[in-house]
Structures are given as structure tokens and as C-alpha cells.
Coordinates of N, CA and C in Angstrom, one line a residue:
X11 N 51.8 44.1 140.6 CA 51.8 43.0 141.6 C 51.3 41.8 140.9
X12 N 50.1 42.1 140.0 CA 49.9 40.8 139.4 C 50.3 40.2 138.5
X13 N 51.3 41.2 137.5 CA 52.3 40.6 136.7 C 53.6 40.1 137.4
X14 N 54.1 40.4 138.5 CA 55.0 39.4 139.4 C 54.6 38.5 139.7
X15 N 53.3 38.3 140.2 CA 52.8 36.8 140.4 C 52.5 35.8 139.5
X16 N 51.8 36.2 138.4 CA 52.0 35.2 137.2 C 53.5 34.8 136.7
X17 N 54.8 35.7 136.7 CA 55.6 35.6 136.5 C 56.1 34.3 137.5
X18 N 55.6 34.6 138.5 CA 56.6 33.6 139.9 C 56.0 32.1 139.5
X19 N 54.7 32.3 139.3 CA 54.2 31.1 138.9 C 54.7 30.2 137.9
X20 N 54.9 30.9 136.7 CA 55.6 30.4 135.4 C 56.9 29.8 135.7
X21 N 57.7 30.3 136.7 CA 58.5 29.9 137.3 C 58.5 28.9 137.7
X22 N 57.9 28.6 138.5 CA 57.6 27.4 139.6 C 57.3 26.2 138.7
X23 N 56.6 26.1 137.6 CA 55.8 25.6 136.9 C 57.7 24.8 136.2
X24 N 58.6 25.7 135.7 CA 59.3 24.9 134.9 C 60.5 24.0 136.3
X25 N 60.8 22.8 135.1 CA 61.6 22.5 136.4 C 62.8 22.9 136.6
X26 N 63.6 22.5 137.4 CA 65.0 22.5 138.0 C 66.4 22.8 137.0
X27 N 66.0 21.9 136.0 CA 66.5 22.0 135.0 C 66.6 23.2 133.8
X28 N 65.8 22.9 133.5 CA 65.4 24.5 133.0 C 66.0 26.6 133.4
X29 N 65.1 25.5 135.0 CA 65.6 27.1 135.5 C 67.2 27.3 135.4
X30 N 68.2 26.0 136.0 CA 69.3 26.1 135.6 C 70.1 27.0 134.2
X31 N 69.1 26.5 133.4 CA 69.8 26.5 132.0 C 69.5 28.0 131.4
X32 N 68.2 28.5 132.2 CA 67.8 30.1 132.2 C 68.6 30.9 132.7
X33 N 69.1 30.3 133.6 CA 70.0 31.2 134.5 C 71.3 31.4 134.1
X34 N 71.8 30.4 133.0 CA 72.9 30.2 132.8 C 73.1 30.8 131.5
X35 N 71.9 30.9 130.6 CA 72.2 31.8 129.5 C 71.4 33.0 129.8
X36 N 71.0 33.6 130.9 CA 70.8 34.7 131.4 C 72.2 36.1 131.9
X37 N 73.2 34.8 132.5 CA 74.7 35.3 132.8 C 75.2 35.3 131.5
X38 N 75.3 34.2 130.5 CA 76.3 34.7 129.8 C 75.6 36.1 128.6
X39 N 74.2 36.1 128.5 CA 73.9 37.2 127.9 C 74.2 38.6 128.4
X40 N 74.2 38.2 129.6 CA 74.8 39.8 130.2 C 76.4 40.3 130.0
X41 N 77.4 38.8 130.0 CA 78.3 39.4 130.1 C 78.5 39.4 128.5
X42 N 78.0 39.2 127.7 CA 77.8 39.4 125.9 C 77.7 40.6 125.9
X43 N 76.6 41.3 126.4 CA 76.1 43.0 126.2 C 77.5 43.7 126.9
X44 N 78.1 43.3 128.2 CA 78.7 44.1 128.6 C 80.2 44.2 127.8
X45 N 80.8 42.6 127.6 CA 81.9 42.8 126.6 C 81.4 44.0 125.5
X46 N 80.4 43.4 124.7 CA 80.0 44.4 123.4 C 80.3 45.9 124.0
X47 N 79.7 46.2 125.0 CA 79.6 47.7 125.5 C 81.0 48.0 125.7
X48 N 82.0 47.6 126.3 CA 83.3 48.0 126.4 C 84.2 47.8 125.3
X49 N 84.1 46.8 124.4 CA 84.4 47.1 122.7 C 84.2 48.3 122.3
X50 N 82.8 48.7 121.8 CA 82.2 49.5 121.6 C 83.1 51.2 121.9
X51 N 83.3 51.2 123.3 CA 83.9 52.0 123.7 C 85.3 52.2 123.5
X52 N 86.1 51.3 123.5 CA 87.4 51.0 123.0 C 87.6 51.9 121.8
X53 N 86.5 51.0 121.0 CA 86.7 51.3 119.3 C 86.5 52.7 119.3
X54 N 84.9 53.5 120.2 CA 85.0 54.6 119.9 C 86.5 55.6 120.5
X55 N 86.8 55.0 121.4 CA 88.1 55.9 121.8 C 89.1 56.2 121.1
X56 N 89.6 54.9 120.3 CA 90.8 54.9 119.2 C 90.3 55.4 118.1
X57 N 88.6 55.4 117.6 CA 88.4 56.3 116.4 C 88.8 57.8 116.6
X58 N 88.3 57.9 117.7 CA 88.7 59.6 118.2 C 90.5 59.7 118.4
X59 N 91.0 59.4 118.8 CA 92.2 59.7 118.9 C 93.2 59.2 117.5
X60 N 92.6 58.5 116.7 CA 93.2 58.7 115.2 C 92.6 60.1 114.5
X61 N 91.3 60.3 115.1 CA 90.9 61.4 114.7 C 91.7 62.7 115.1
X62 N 92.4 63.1 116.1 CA 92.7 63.6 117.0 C 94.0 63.7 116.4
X63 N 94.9 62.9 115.7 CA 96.3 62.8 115.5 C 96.1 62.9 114.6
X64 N 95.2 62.7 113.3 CA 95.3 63.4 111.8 C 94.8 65.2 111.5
X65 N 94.3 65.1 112.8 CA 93.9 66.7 113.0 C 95.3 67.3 113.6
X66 N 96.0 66.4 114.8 CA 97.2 67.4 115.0 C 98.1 67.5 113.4
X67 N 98.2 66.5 112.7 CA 99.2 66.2 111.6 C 99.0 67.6 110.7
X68 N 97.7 67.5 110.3 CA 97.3 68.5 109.1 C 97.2 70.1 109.8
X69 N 97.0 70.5 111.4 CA 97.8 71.2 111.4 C 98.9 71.9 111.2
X70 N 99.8 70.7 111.8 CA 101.1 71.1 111.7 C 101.7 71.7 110.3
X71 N 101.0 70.4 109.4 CA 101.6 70.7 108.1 C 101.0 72.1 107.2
X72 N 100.0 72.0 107.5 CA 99.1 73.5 107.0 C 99.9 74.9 107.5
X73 N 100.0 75.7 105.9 CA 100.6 77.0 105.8 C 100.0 77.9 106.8
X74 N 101.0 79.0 106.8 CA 100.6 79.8 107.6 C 100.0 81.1 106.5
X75 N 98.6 80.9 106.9 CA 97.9 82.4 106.8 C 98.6 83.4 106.7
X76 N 99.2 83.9 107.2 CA 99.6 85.2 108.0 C 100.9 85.7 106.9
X77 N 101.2 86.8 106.3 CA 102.1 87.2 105.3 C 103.3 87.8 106.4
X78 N 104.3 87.7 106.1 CA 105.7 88.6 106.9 C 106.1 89.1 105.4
X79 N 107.0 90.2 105.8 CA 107.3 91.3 104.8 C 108.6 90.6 105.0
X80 N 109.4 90.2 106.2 CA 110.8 89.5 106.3 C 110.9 87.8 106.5
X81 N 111.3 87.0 105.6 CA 111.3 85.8 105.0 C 112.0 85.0 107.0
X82 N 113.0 85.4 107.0 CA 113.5 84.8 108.4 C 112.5 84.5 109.3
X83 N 111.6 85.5 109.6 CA 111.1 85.5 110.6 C 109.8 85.0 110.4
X84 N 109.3 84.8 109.0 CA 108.2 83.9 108.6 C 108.7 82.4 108.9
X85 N 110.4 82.1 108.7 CA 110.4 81.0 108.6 C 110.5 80.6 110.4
X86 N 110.8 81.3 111.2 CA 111.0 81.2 112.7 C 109.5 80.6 113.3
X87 N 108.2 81.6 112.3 CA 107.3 81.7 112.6 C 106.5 80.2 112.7
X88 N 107.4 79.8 111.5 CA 106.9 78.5 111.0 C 107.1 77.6 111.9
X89 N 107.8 76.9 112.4 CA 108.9 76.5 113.1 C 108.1 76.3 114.5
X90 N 108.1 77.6 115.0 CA 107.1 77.6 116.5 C 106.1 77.2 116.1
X91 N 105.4 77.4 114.9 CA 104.0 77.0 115.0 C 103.8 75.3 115.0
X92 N 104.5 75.3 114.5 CA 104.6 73.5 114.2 C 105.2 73.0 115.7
X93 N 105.9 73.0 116.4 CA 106.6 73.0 117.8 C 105.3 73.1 118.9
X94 N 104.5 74.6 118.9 CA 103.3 74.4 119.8 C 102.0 73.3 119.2
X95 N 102.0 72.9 118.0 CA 101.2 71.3 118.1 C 101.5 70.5 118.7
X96 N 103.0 70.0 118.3 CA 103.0 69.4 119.0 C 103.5 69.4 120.3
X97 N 103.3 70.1 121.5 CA 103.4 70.5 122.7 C 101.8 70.5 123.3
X98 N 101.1 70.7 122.5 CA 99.6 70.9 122.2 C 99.4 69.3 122.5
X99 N 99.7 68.0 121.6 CA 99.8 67.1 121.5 C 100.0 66.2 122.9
X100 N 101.4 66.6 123.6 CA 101.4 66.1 124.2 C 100.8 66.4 125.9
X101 N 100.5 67.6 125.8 CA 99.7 68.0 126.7 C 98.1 67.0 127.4
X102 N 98.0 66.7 125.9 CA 96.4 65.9 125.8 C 96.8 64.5 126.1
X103 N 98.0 64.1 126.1 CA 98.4 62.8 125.8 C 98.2 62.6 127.6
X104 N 99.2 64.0 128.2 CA 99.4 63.7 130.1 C 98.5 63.7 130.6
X105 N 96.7 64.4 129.7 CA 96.1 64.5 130.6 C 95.3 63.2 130.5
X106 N 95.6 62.1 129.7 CA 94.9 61.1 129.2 C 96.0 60.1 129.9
X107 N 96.7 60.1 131.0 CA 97.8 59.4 131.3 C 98.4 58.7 131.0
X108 N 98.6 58.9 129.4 CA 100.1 58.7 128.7 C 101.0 58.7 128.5
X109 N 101.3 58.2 129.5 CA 102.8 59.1 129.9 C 104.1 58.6 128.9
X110 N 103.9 57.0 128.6 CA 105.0 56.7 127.6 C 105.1 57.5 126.5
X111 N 103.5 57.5 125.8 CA 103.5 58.2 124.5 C 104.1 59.9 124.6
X112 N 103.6 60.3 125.8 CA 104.0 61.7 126.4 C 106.1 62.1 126.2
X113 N 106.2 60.9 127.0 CA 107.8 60.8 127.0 C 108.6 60.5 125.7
X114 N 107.8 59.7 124.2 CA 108.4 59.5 123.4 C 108.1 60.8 122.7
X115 N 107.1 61.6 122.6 CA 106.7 62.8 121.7 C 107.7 64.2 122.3
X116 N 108.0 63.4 123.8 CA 108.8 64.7 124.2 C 110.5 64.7 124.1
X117 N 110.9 63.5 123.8 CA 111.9 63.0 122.7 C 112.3 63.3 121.4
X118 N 111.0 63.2 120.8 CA 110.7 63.6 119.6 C 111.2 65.3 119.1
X119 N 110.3 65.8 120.5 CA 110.6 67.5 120.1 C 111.7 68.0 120.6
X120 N 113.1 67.0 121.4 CA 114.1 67.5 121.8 C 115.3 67.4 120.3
X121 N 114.6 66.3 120.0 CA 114.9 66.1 118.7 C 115.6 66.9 117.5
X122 N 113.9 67.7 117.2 CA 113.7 68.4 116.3 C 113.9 70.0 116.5
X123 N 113.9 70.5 118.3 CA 114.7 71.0 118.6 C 116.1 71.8 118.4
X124 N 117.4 70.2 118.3 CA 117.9 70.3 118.5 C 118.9 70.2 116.9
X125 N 118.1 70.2 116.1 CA 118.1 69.6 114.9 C 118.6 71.7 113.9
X126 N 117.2 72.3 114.7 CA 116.8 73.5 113.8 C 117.9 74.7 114.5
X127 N 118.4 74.1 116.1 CA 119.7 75.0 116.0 C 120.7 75.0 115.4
X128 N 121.1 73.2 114.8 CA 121.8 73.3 114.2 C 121.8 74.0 112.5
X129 N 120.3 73.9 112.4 CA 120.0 75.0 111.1 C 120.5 76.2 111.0
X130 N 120.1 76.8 112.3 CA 120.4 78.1 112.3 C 122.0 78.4 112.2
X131 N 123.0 77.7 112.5 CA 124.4 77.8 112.8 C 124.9 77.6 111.0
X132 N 124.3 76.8 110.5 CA 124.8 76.1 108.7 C 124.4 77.3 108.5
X133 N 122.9 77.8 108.4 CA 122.6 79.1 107.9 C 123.4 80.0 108.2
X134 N 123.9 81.1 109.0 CA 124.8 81.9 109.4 C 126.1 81.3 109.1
X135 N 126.6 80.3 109.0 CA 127.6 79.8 108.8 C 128.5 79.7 107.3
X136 N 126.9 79.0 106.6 CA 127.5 79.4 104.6 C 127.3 80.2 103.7
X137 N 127.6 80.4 102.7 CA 127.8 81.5 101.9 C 126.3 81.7 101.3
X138 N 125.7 80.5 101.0 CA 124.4 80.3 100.6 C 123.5 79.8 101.1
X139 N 123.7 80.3 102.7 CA 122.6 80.3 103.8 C 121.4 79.0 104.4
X140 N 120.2 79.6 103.8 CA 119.6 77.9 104.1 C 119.4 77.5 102.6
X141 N 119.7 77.7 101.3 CA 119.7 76.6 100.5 C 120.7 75.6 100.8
X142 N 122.2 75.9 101.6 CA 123.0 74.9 101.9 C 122.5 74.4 103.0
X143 N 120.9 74.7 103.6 CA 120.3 73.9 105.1 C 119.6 73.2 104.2
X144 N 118.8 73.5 102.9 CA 118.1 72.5 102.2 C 118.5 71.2 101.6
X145 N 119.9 71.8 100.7 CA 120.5 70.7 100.8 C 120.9 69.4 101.7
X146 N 121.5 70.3 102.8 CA 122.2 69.1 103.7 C 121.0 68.2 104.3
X147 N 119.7 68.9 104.5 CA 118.6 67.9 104.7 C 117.9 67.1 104.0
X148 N 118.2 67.6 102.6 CA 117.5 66.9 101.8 C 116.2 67.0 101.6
X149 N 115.7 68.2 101.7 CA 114.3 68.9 101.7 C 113.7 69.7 100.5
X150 N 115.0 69.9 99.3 CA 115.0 70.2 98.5 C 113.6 69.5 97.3
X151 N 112.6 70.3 96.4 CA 112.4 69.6 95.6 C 113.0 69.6 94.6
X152 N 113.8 70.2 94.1 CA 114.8 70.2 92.7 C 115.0 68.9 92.4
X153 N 114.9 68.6 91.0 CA 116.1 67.1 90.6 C 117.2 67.2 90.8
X154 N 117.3 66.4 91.2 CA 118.9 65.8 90.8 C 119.8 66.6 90.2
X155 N 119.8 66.3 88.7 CA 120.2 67.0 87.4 C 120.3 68.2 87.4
X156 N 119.0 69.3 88.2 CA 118.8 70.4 88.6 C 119.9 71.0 89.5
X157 N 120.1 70.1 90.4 CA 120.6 70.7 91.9 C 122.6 70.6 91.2
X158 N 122.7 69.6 90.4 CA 124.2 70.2 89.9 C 124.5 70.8 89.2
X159 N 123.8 71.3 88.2 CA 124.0 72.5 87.6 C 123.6 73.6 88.1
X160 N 123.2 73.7 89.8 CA 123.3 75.2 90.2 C 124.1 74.6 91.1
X161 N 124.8 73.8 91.3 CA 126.3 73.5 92.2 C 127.3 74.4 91.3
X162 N 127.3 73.6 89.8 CA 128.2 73.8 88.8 C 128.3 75.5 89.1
X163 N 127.2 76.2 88.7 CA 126.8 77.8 88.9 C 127.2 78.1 89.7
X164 N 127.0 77.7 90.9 CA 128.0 78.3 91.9 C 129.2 78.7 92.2
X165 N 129.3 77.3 92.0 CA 130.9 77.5 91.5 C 132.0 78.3 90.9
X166 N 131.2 78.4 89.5 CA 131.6 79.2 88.4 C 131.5 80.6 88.9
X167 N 130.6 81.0 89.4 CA 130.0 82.3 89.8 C 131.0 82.5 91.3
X168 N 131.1 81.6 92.3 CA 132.3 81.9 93.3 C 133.8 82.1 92.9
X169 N 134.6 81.8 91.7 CA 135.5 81.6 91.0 C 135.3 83.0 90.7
X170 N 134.4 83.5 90.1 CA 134.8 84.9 88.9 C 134.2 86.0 90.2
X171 N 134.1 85.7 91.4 CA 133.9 86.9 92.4 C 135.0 87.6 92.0
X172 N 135.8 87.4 93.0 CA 137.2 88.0 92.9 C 137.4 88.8 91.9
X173 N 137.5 88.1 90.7 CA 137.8 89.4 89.3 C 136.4 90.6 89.2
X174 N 135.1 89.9 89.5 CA 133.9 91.0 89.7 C 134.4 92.0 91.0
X175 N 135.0 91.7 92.1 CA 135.2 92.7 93.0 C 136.1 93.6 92.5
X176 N 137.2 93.3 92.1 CA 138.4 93.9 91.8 C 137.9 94.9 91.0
X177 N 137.1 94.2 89.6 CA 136.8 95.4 88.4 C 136.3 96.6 89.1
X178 N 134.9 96.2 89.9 CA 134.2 97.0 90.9 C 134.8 98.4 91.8
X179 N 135.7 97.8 93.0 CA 136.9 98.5 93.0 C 137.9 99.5 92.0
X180 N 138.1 98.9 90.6 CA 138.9 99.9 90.0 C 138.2 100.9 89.6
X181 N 136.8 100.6 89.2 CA 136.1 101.8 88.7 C 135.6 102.2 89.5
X182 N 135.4 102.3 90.9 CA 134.7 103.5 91.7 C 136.3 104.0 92.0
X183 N 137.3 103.4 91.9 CA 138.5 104.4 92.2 C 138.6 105.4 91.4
X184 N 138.9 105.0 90.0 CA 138.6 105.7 88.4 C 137.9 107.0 88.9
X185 N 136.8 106.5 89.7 CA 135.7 107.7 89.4 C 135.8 108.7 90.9
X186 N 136.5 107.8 91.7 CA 136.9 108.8 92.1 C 137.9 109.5 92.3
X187 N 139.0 108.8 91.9 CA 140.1 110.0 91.0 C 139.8 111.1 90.3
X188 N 138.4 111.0 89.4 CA 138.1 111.7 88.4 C 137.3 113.3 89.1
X189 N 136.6 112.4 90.1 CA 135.7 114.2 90.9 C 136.6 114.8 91.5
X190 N 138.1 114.1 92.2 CA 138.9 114.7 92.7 C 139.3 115.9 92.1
X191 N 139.8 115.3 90.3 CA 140.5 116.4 90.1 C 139.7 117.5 89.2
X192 N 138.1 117.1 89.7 CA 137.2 118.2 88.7 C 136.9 118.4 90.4
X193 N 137.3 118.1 91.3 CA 137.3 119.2 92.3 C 135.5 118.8 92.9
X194 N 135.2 117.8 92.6 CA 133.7 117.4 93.3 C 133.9 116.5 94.1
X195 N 132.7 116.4 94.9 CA 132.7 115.4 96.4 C 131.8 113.9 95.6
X196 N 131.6 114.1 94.7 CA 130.8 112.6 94.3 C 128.9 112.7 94.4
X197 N 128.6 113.7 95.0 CA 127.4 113.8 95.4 C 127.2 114.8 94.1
X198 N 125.6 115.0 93.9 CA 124.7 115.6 92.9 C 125.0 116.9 93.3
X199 N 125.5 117.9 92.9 CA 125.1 119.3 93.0 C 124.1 120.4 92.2
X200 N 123.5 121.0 93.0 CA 122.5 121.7 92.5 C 122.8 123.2 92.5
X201 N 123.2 124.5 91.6 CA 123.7 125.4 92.0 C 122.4 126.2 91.5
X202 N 122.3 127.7 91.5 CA 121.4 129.1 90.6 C 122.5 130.2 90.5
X203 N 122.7 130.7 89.4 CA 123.2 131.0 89.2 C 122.8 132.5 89.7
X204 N 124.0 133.3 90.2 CA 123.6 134.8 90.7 C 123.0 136.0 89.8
X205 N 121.9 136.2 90.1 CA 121.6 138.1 89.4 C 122.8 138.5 89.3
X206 N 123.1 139.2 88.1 CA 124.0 140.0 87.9 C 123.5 141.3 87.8
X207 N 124.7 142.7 87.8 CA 124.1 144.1 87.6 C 124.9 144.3 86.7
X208 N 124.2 145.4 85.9 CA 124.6 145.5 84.2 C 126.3 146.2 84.5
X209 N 127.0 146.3 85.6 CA 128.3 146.5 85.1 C 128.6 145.2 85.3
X210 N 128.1 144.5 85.9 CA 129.3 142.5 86.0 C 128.5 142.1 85.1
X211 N 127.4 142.5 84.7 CA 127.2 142.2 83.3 C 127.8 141.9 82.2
X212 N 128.2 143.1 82.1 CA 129.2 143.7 81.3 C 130.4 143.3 80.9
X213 N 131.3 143.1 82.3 CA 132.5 142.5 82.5 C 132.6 141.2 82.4
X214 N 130.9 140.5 82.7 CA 131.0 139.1 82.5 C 131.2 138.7 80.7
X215 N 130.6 139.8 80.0 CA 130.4 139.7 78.5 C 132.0 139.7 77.8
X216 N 132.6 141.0 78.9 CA 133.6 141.5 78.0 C 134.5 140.0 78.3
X217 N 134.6 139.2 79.2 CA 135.6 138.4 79.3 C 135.0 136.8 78.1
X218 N 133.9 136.7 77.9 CA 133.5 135.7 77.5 C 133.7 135.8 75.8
X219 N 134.1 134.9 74.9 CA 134.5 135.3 73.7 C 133.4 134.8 72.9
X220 N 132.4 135.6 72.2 CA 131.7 135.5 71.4 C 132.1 135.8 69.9
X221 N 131.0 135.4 68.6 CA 131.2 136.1 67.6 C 130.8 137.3 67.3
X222 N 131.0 137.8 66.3 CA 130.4 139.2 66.2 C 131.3 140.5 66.3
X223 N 130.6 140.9 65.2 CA 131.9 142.6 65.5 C 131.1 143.6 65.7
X224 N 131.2 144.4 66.9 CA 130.3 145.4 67.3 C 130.7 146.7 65.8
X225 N 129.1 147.4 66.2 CA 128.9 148.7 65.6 C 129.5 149.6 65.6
X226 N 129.5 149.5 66.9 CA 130.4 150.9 67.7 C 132.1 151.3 67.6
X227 N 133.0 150.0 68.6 CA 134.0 150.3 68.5 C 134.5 149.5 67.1
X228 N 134.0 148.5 66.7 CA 134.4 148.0 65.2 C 135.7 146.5 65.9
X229 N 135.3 146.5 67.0 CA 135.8 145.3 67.5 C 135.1 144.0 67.1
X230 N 135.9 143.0 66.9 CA 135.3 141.7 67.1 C 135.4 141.1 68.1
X231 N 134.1 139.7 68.3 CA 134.5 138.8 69.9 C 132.7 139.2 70.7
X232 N 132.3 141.1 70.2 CA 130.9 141.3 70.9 C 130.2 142.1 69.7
X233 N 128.9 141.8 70.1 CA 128.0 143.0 69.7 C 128.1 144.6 70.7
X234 N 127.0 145.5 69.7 CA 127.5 146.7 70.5 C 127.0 146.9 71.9
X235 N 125.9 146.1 71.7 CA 124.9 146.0 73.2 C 126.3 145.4 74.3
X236 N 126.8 145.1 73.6 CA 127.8 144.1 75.0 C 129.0 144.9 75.2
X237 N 129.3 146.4 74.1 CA 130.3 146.8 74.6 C 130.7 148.0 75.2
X238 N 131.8 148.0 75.8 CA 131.8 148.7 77.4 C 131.6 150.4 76.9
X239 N 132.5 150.3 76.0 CA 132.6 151.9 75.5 C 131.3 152.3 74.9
X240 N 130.4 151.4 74.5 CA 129.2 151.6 74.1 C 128.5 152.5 75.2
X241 N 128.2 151.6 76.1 CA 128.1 152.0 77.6 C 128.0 153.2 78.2
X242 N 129.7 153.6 78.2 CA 130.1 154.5 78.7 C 129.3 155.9 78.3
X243 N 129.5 155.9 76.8 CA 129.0 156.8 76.2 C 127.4 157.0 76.5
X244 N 126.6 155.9 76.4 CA 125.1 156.1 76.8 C 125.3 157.3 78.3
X245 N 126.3 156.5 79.2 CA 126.0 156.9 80.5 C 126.4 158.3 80.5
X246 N 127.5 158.8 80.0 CA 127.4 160.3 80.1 C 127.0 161.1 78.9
X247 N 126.2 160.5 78.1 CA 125.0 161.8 77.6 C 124.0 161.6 78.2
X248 N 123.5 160.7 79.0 CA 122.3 160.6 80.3 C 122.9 161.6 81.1
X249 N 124.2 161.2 81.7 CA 124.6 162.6 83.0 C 124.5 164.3 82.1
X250 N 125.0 164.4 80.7 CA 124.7 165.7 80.6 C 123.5 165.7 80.2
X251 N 122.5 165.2 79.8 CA 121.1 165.6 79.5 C 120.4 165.6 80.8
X252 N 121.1 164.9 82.2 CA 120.6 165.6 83.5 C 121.1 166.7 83.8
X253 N 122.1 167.1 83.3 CA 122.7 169.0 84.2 C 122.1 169.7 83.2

């Protein structure tokens, strides 16, 4: 209370003029602080939202972590991921009621959309898949210099198909003409050969032509162990030394 009254007094004390001129750089000091304050705020909003769009950017562009064993669907993977940023993006934009910037970003992704079906169609469509989507985009890093001598290659290499298929073709016919007439199906066969009993033994021997001239009958072609008459004879002085 007694510092409002000395204040009032101080007051009183200056004149008319003065107090005028207090009053008047009293207003424009306020509205100095208040501009400053709403700058202030401006600036910080646009710092944040540059901050906010180099964060979506470096998203987008950043690899994907994540390993696929099938290259297609890594690249599909890619594709969505980059597509929910920016869907992500403009989400933040609607709820900040941006609607222009909202409407041009969602232009953008009808865009790019409509861009990667037509990838998909060139892809399934050429012989050399998405390098002929690299090319036609121009996304390629190869030189120049580089990229026509694997045109040249191509080329060369599409040219001599035809005689590669054909050779291909003659020799699996070749081959299999060949098991036809050795009587095989083309597949690995695994056989074991059967126990024999010492008379197909025998008969197996007598038909197979070896060297040698037995003891016994004085034939050549076996030894005596292999011959039949040999045999025979063993077998019936066994039968009479059994009676």
C-alpha cells in the first residue's frame, strides 16, 4: 500500500506532458514484446517443421534394415515403406490444417503411385525385367560408355540365343536317343547284384570266357575250380563215400 502511494504521488508530481509521452512509449513497448513474442514463435514453428521434413526425407531415403531371401519382395518392401512416410507426412500436415500442402503431397503420391504400376507392367513385360525399368527411368548409376556396351552384350548375347537353344536341344535328343537304345530311362540306376548257388555259379562261369586251361578236362577258356566235370566228379565220390 505504501509503495502504490508513493508511486501515485510520483505521478502526480510529473506533468501532463510527460505522462502523455509515458503512456505512449509504454504502448508501443508492449506491442514490441508482443510482435517479438509472435516472431519468436513463427520462427520456432518453421524451425520445427524444416526439422520435421528432413526427418521425413532421411527416412524415406534410409535402407531397409530388414534382409529378404527374395529380391522382389524386398523391392515391394521398399516401395511401401517409402509410400507410408509419406502418408505419415501428410497425415501431420491435416492435422495442422494444411490442407493445400495435404492436397499437393497427395498428388504427389498419386503420382508416384501410378508411376511404380507402370514399373511393374515394363518389368513383367521385358526380357530384362527391371534393368529395362532402370533404364527407362534413368536411375541407373552406370556411365554412359558402360550402359552400351552391355546394350552391345545384349544384343550379341539375344542374337546367338537361338543357335544356344537349338545346340541344347540337339544334345539332350542325342542323349536321349542314346539311353533309348541302351534301353535306360535317363535316371541314375542303382542295382546288387544276386547271391548265386554254386550250380549258377557254375553255369555263370561256364558261359563267361576266361583264360586258362583247366587241369582236369585240359580245356581252355577255365580253370579246374570252374569246371563242370570237375564238379561232377567231386559230387559223386561225396555220394559214394556217403553209402
Amino acid at each position: 500500500v505504501i509503495l502504490v502511494a508513493v508511486a501515485r504521488r510520483e505521478i502526480s508530481r510529473v506533468g501532463p506532458a510527460s505522462r502523455k509521452r509515458c503512456a505512449t512509449e509504454g504502448v508501443f513497448s508492449f506491442r514490441s514484446k508482443a510482435l517479438e513474442g509472435m516472431l519468436a514463435e513463427q520462427a520456432t514453428g518453421a524451425y520445427l517443421d524444416i526439422i520435421g521434413e528432413h526427418k521425413e526425407q532421411v527416412d524415406e531415403l534410409m535402407p531397409v534394415t530388414r534382409s529378404f531371401k527374395n529380391k522382389g519382395i524386398e523391392k515391394q518392401f521398399n516401395f511401401n515403406n517409402k509410400l507410408l512416410v509419406r502418408l505419415k507426412k501428410v497425415k501431420k500436415l491435416l492435422k495442422k490444417s494444411k490442407v493445400e500442402k495435404a492436397l499437393s503431397s497427395v498428388r504427389d503420391l498419386l503420382k508416384v503411385v501410378e508411376d511404380h504400376a507402370e514399373d511393374l507392367t515394363v518389368a513383367d513385360s521385358s526380357r530384362h525385367g527391371w534393368l529395362t525399368v532402370s533404364l527407362l527411368r534413368g536411375e541407373s548409376d552406370l556411365p554412359t560408355d558402360l550402359l552400351k556396351k552391355v546394350e552391345k552384350i545384349d544384343n550379341r548375347l539375344d542374337k546367338t540365343r537361338p543357335q544356344r537353344d537349338e545346340y541344347r536341344s540337339r544334345k539332350s535328343g542325342q542323349f536321349a536317343q542314346r539311353l533309348e537304345r541302351q534301353g535306360g530311362s535317363g535316371g541314375t540306376q542303382t542295382w546288387r547284384q544276386k547271391n548265386q548257388g554254386p550250380e549258377e555259379a557254375l553255369v555263370s562261369f561256364s558261359k563267361t570266357k576266361r583264360q586258362g586251361t583247366c587241369s582236369h578236362c585240359t580245356k581252355s577258356g577255365h580253370y579246374y575250380r570252374e569246371c563242370p566235370d570237375f564238379w561232377k566228379c567231386v559230387n559223386e565220390g561225396r555220394e559214394k563215400e556217403s553209402n
